[in-house]
Coordinates of C-alpha atoms in Angstrom, one line a residue:
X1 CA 133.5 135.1 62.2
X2 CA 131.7 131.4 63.5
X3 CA 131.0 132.4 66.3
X4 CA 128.8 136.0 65.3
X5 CA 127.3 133.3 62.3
X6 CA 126.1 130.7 65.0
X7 CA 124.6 133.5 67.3
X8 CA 122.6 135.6 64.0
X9 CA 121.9 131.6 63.2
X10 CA 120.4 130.8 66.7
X11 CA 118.4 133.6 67.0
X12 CA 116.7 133.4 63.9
X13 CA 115.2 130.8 64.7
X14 CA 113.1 132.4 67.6
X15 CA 110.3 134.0 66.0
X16 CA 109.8 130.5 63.8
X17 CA 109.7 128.6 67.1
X18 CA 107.5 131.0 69.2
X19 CA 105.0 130.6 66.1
X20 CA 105.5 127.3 65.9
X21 CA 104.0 127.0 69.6
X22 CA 101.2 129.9 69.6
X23 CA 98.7 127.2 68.9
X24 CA 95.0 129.2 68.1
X25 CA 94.0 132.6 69.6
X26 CA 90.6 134.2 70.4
X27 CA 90.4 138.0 69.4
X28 CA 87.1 140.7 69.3
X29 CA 86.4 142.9 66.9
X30 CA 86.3 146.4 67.9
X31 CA 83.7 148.7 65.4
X32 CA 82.8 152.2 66.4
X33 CA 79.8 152.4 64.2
X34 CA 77.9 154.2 67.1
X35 CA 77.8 157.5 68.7
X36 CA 77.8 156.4 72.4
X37 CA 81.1 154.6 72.8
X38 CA 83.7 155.1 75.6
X39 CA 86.7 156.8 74.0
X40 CA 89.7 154.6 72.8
X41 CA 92.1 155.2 76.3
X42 CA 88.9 153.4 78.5
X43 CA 88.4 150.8 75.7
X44 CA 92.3 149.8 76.0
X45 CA 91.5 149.9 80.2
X46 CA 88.3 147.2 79.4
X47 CA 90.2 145.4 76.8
X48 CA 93.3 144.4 79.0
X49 CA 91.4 144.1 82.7
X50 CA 89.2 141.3 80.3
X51 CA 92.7 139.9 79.1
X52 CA 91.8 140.2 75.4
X53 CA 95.2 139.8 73.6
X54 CA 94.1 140.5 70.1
X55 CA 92.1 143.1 68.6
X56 CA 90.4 144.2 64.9
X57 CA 89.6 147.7 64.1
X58 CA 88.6 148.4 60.6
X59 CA 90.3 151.2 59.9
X60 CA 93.7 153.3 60.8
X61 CA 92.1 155.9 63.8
X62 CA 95.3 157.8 65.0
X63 CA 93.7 157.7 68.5
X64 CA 92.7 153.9 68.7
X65 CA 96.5 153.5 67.7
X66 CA 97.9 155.4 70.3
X67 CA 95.6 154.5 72.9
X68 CA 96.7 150.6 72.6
X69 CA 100.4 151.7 72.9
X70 CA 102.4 149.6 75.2
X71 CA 99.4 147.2 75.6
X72 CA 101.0 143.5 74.2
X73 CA 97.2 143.7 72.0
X74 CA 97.9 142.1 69.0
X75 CA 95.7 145.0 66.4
X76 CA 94.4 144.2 62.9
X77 CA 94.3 147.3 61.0
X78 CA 92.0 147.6 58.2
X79 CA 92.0 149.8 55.1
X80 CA 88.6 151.2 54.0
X81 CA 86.7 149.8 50.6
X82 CA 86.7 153.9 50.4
X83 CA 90.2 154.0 50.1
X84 CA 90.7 151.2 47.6
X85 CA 90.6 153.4 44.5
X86 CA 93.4 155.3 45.9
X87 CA 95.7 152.4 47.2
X88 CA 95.0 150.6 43.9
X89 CA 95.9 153.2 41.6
X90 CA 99.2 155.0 42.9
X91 CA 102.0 153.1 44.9
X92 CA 102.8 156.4 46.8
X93 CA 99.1 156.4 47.9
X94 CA 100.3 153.7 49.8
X95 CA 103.7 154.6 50.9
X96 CA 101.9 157.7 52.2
X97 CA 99.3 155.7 54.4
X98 CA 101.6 153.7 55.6
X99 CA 104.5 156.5 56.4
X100 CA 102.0 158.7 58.1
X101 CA 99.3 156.2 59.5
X102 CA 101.2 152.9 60.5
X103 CA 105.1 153.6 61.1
X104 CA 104.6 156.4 63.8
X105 CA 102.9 154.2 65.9
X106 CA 104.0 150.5 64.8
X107 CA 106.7 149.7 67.6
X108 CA 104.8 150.9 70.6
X109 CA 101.8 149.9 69.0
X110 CA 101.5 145.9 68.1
X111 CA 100.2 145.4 64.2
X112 CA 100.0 141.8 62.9
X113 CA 97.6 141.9 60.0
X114 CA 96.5 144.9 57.8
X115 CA 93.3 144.0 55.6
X116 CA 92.3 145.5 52.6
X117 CA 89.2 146.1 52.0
X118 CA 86.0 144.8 53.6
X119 CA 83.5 142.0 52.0
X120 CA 84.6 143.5 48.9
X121 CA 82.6 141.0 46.9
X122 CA 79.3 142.4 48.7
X123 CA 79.4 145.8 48.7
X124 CA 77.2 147.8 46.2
X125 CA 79.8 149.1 44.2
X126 CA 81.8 145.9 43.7
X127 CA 85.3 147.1 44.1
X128 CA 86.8 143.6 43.8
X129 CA 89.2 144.3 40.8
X130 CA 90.7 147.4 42.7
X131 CA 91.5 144.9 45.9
X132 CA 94.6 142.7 44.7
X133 CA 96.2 145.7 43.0
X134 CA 95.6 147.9 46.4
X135 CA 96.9 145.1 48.5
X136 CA 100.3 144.5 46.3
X137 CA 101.0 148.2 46.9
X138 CA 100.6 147.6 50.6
X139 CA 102.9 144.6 50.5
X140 CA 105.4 147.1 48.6
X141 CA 105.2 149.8 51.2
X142 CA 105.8 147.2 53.5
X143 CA 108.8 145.8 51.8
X144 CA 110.6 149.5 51.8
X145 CA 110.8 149.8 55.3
X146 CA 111.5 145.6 56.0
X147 CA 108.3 144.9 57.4
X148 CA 106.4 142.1 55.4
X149 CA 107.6 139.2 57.1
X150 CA 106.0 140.9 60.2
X151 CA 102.7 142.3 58.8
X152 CA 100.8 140.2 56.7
X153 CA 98.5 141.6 53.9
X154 CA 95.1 139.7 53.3
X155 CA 91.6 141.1 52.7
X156 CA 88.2 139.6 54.2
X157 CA 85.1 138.2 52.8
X158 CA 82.0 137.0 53.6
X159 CA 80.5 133.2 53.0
X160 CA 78.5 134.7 49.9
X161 CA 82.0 134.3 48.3
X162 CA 80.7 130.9 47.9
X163 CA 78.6 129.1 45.3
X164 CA 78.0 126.2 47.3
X165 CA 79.3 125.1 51.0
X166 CA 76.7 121.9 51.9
X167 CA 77.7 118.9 52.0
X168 CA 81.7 120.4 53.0
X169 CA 83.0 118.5 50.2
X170 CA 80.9 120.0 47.9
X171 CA 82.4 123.5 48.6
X172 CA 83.1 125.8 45.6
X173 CA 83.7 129.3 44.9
X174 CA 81.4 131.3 43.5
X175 CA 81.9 131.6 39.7
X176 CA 81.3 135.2 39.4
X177 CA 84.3 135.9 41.6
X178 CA 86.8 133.8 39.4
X179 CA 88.5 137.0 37.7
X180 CA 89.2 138.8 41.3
X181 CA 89.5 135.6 43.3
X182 CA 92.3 133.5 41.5
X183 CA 94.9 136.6 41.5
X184 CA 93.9 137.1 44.9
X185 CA 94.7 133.3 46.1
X186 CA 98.2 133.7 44.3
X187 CA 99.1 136.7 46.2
X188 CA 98.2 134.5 49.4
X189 CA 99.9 131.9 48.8
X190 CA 102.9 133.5 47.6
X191 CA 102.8 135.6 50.3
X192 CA 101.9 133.0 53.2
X193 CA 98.9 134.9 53.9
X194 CA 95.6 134.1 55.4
X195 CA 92.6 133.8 53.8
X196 CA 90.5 135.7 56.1
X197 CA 86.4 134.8 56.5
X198 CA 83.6 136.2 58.4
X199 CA 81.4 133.4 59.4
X200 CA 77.7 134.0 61.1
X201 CA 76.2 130.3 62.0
X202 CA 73.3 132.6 63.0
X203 CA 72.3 133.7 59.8
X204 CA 72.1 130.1 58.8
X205 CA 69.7 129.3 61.5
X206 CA 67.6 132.4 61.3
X207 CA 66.9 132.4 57.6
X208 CA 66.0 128.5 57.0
X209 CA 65.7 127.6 61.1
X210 CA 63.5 124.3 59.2
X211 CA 66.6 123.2 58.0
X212 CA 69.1 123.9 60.4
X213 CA 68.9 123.3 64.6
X214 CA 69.5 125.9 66.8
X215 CA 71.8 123.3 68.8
X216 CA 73.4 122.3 65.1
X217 CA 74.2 126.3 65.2
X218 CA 74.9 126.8 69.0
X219 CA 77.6 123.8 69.1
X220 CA 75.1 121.9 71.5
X221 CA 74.2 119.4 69.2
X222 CA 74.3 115.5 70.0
X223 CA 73.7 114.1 66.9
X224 CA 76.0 114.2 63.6
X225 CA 75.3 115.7 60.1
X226 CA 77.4 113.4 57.6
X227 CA 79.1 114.4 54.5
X228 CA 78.0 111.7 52.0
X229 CA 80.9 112.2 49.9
X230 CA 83.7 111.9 52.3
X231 CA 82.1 110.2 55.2
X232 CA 83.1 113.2 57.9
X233 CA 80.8 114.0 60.7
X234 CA 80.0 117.2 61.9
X235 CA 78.3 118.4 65.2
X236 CA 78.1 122.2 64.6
X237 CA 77.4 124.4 61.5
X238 CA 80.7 126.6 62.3
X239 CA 82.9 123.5 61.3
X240 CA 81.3 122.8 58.1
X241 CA 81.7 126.3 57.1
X242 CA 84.9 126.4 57.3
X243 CA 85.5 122.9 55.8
X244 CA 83.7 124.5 53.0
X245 CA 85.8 126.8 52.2
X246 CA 88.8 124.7 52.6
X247 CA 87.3 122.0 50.0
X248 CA 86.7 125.6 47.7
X249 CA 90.9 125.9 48.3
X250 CA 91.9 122.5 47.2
X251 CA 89.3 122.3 44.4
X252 CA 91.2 125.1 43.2
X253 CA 94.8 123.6 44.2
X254 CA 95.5 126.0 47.0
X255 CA 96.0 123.9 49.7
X256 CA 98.6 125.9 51.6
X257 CA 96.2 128.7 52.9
X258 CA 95.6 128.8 56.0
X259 CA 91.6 130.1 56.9
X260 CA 91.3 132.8 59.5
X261 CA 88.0 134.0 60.6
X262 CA 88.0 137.6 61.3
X263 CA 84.1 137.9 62.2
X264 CA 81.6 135.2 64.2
X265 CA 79.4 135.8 66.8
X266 CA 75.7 135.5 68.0
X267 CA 73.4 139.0 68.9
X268 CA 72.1 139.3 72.5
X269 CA 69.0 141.0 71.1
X270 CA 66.5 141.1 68.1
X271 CA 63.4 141.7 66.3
X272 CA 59.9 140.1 67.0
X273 CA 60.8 137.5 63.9
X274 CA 64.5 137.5 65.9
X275 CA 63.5 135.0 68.7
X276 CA 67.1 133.1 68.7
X277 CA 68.7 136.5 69.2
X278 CA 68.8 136.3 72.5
X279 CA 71.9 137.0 75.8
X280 CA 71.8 133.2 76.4
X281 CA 72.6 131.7 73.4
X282 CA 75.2 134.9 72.6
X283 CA 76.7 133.5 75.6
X284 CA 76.4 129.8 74.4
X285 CA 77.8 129.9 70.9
X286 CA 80.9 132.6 72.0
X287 CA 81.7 130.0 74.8
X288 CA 81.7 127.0 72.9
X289 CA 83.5 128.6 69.8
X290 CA 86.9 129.7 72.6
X291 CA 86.7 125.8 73.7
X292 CA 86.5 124.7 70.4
X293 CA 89.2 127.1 69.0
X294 CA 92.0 126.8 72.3
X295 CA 91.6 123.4 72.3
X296 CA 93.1 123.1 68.9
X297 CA 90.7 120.6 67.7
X298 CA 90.5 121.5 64.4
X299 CA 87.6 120.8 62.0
X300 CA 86.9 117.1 61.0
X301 CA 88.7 117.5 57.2
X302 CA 91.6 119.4 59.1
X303 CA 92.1 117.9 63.0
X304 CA 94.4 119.4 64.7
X305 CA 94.5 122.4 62.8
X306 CA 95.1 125.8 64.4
X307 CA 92.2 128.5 63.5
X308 CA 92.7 132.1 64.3
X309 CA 89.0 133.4 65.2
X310 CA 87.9 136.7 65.9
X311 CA 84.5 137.2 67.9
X312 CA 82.1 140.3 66.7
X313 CA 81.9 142.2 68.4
X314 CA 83.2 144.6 71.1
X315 CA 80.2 146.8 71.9
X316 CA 76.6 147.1 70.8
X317 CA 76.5 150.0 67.8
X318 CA 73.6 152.0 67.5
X319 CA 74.1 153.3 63.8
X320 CA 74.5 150.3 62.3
X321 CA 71.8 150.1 59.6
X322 CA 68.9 147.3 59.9
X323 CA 67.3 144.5 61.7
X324 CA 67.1 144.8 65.5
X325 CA 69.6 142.6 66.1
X326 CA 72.4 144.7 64.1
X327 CA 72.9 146.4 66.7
X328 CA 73.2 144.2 69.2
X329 CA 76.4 142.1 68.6
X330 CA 78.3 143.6 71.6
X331 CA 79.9 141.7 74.4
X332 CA 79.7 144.8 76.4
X333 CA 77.6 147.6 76.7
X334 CA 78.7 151.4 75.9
X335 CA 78.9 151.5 79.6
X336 CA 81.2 149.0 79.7
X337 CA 78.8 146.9 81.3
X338 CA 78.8 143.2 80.3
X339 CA 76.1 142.0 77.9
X340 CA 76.5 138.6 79.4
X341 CA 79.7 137.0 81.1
X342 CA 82.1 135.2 78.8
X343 CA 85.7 134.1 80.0
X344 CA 88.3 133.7 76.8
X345 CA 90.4 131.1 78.8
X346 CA 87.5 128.6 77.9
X347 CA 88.3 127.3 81.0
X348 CA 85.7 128.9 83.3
X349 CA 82.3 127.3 84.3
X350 CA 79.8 129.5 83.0
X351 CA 76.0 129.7 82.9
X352 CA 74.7 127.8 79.8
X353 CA 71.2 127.4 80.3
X354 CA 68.7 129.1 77.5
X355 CA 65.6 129.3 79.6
X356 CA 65.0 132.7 77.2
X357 CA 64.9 135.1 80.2
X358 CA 67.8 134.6 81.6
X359 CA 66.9 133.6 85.6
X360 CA 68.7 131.2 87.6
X361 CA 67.6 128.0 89.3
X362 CA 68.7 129.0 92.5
X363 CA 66.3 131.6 93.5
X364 CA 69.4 134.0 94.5
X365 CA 68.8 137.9 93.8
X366 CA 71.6 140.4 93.5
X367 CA 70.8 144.4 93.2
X368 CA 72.1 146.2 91.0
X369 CA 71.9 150.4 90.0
X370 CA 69.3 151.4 87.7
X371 CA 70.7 152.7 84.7
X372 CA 68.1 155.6 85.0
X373 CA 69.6 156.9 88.1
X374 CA 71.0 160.1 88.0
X375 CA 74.9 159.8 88.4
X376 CA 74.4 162.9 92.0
X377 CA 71.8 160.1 93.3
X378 CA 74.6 157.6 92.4
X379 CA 77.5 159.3 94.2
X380 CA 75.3 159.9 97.0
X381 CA 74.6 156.2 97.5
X382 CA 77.4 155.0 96.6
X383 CA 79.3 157.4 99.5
X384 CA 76.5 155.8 102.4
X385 CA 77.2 152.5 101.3
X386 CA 80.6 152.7 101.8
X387 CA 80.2 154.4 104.4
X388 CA 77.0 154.1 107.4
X389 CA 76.2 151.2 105.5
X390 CA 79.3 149.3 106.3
X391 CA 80.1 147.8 103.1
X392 CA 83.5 146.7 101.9
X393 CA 84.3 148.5 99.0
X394 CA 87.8 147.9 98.0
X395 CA 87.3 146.3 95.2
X396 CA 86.1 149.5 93.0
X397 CA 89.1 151.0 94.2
X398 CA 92.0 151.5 91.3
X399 CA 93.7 148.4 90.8
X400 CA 91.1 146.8 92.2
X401 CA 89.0 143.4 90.7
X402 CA 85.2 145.7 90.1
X403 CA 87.2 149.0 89.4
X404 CA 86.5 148.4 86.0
X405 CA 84.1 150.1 84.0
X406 CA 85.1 153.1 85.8
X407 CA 81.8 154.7 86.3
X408 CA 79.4 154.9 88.6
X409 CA 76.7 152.9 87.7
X410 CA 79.2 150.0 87.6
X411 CA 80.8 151.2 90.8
X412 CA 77.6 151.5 92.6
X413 CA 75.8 148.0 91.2
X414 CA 78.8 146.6 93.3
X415 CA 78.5 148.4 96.6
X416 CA 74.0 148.3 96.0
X417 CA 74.6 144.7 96.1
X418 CA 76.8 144.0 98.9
X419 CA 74.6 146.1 101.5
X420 CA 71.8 143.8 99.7
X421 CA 73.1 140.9 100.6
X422 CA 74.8 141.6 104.0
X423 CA 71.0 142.8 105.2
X424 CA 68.7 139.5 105.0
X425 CA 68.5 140.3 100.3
X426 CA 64.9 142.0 101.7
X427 CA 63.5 144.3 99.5
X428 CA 64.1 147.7 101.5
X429 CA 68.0 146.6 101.9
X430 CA 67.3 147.0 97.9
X431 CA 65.8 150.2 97.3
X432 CA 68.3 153.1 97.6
X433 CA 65.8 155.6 97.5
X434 CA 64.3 154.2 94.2
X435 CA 68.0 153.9 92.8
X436 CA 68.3 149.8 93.3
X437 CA 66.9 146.8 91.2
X438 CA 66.6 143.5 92.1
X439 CA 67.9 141.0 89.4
X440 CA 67.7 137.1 89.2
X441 CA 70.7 136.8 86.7
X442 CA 74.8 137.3 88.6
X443 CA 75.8 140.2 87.2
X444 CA 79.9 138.7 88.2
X445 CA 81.7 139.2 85.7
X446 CA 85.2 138.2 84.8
X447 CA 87.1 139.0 88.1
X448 CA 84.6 141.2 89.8
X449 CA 82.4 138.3 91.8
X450 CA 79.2 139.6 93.4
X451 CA 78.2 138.4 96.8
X452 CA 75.4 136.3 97.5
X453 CA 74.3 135.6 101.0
X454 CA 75.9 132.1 101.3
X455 CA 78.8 133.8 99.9
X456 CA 79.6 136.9 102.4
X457 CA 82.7 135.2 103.8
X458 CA 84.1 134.2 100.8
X459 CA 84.0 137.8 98.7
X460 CA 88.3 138.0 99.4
X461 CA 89.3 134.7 98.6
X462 CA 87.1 134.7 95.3
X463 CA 88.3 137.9 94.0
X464 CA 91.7 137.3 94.9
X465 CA 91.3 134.0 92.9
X466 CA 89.9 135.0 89.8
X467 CA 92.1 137.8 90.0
X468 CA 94.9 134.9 90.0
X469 CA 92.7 134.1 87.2
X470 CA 93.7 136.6 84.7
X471 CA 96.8 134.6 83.0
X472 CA 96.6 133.1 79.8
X473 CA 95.4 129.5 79.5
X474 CA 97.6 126.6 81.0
X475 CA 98.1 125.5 77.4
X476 CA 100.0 128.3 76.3
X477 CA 101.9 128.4 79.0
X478 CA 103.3 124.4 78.8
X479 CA 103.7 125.7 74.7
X480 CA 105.8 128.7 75.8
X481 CA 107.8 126.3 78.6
X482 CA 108.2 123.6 75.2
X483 CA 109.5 126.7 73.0
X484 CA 112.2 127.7 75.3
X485 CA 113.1 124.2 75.9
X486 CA 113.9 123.7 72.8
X487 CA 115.1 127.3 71.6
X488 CA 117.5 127.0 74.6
X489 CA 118.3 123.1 73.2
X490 CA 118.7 124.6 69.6
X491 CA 121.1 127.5 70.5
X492 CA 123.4 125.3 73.3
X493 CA 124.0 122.9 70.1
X494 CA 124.7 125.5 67.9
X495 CA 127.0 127.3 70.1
X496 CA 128.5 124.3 70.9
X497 CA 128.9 123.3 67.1
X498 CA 130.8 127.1 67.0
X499 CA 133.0 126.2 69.6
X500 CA 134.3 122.8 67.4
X501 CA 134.6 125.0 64.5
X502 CA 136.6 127.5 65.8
X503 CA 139.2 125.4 67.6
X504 CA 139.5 123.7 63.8
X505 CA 140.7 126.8 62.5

């Protein structure tokens, strides 16, 4: 009887001590508000060859479930506002939802989070009083089949849910919200929930750009904005959000939720009034925001403390209503193509400079397939390359570093470029029969490295390398080593405190 109580009580403790040691994670949201998207099974292939471990979708597609099956990605599964009538009003509702769009698909398929409802607090229709109600039936469902301690419940909202957030200190909810919001904060706490926030230092910049710096907004400031009620300084408008809203918590005396932001990001592209929309700063802020998050530095009224962020988002999405630049939030193309490069280790040396057209200092070209191509003119190409033309085209094989995007623009931007550079980067070894473009930007990107003609000699060793590459950060790995060392520590005690026992009886 000790010794099956000291094994259930040793084990138990794994899932508290793997936690314990996550420290913060990067994830992308993944929308599908667009009509020229790759289906689900290639956006699994992109989102594990860019080792993206977590992943929000915003509703429960059937297909996006299956097709990140076996995967280890981490999903966020969100329920409609549209469905938030139903879920509030009957429990089986619910139990249905969850029965026929979760369970069939949960143990293959990794579920952490499930949010309920969407910026309630903004939408037209102000469904806010239907949103605790729906998510306590959600908890229930969960509770029936033992799964609440594994999926939390929350719901996500936008900074609007605030009356005031400058200075930090001065951060307060927004009165108007006080009959949804305080049973809402309950269920949180109670429930050790999140409370989930989609920040867009952007906005901020865009709409007053007098009052706040494009550097203040980008994470590239050197000076400090002080808080002149608490003394704290802050160098970038993404901490001072968040401080915000966790000054709003403890006005309130919530000061055991945890913040999660579940959308942040920059757009690559905008309107003529849109000028900071741009690929550079994209790339800018998204870097600086993985360094700031992995490194676990916290925000200046909470060091040290571990912030869950989601970027937005996966792909551009052409029906998304308004500005220019609404569309334009992808880190990837619908081609799979990269928008710009951007390595979620936060520990790769990338690019920062916002000269606003996006050319290097070096004067190196690459060529690259013009997307107007046809894909026969492609395939032909692509076939003499390989082929007369000598190049080395291993690496768009399956398996391979530049395989992915598997298609042929991609495939043939790789082998254009390496005939390019292996004859003299002239403009005829460019040309491809009016197929090949000559770019001043690398179009690398994660472990695919394009050659340059210092670089020739070198293609192997740096794909192999960054291939290498691919692992999570060094810093998870020492907290995964320090979990086992002390899980291992934990359980030899325990057992060894069973083995006293038992010779006592």
């Amino acid at each position: 009887m000790v010794s099956r109580f000291k094994l259930i009580f040793a084990v138990s403790f794994l899932p508290l001590l793997l936690d314990f040691c996550r420290g913060s994670i990067v994830g992308v949201c993944y929308g599908r508000n667009a009509d020229d998207l790759p289906t689900p099974d290639k956006v699994a292939q992109l989102v594990k060859l860019h080792n993206i471990k977590y992943l929000r979708i915003y509703d429960s597609n059937i297909q996006v479930l299956k097709a990140f099956a076996n995967t280890g990605v981490e999903l966020m599964v969100g329920v409609p506002n549209s469905d938030l009538l139903a879920f509030s009003q009957f429990q089986s509702n619910a139990d249905s939802w969850l029965k026929n769009s979760i369970l069939p698909y949960y143990l293959a398929t990794k579920i952490t989070y499930i949010t309920v409802g969407l910026e309630v607090s903004e939408s037209p229709d102000n469904a806010s009083a239907l949103v605790v109600p729906a998510m306590q039936n959600v908890l229930t469902a969960l509770k029936k089949v033992g799964l609440h301690k594994r999926i939390k419940v929350s719901t996500t909202h936008s900074l609007g849910v605030l009356s005031r957030s400058f200075p930090p200190s001065a951060g307060a909810f927004n009165s108007s919200h006080a009959f949804f919001l305080k049973p809402m904060l309950e269920f949180l706490a109670e429930n050790r929930s999140p409370f989930m926030i989609d920040l867009y230092p952007y906005y901020a910049y865009r709409d007053s750009p007098n009052k706040v710096s494009l550097d203040y907004a980008l994470f590239e400031s050197s000076s400090e904005v002080i808080d002149p009620n608490t003394g704290l300084l802050y160098t970038n408008m993404f901490d001072a959000q968040i401080d915000a809203l966790y000054f709003a918590l403890m006005a309130l005396n919530f000061r055991t939720i945890r913040v999660m932001v579940t959308e942040t990001g920059w757009p690559s592209k905008g309107s003529s009034k849109e000028k900071a929309a741009t690929p550079d700063n994209a790339q800018t802020y998204n870097t600086n925001l993985i360094r700031h998050v992995i490194n676990d530095s916290g925000t200046p009224a909470k060091p040290g403390e571990e912030l869950d962020v989601y970027i937005f988002s996966l792909f551009n999405e052409n029906r998304k209503p308004g500005q220019e630049s609404e569309r334009n939030w992808g880190l990837f193309y619908p081609d799979q193509t990269s928008v710009y490069n951007l390595d979620f280790t936060g520990k790769g040396a990338v690019d920062m400079t916002r000269s606003g057209n996006g050319t290097n200092s070096s004067g190196t070209t690459w060529c690259i397939a013009s997307s107007k191509a046809s894909e026969a003119d492609l395939q032909k190409a692509i076939d003499w390359a390989c082929g007369p033309g000598n190049v080395d085209c291993s690496a768009i094989q399956p398996s391979q570093p530049c395989f992915e995007p598997d298609n042929l623009v991609s495939h043939a931007s790789f082998a254009f470029n390496s005939y390019y550079q292996q004859n003299g980067a002239s403009d005829v070894a460019c040309s491809f029969g009016g197929n090949g473009v000559k770019v001043d930007k690398d179009p690398s990107y994660d472990n695919c490295i394009y050659l340059t003609a210092g670089g020739i000699n070198k293609t192997a060793a740096s794909n192999a390398t960054a291939f290498a590459n691919t692992s999570s950060s060094t810093r998870n790995e020492v907290h995964a080593w320090i979990a086992s060392f002390f899980l291992l520590t934990l359980i030899s005690f325990i057992l060894n405190l069973g083995n006293v026992l038992d010779a006592s009886f």
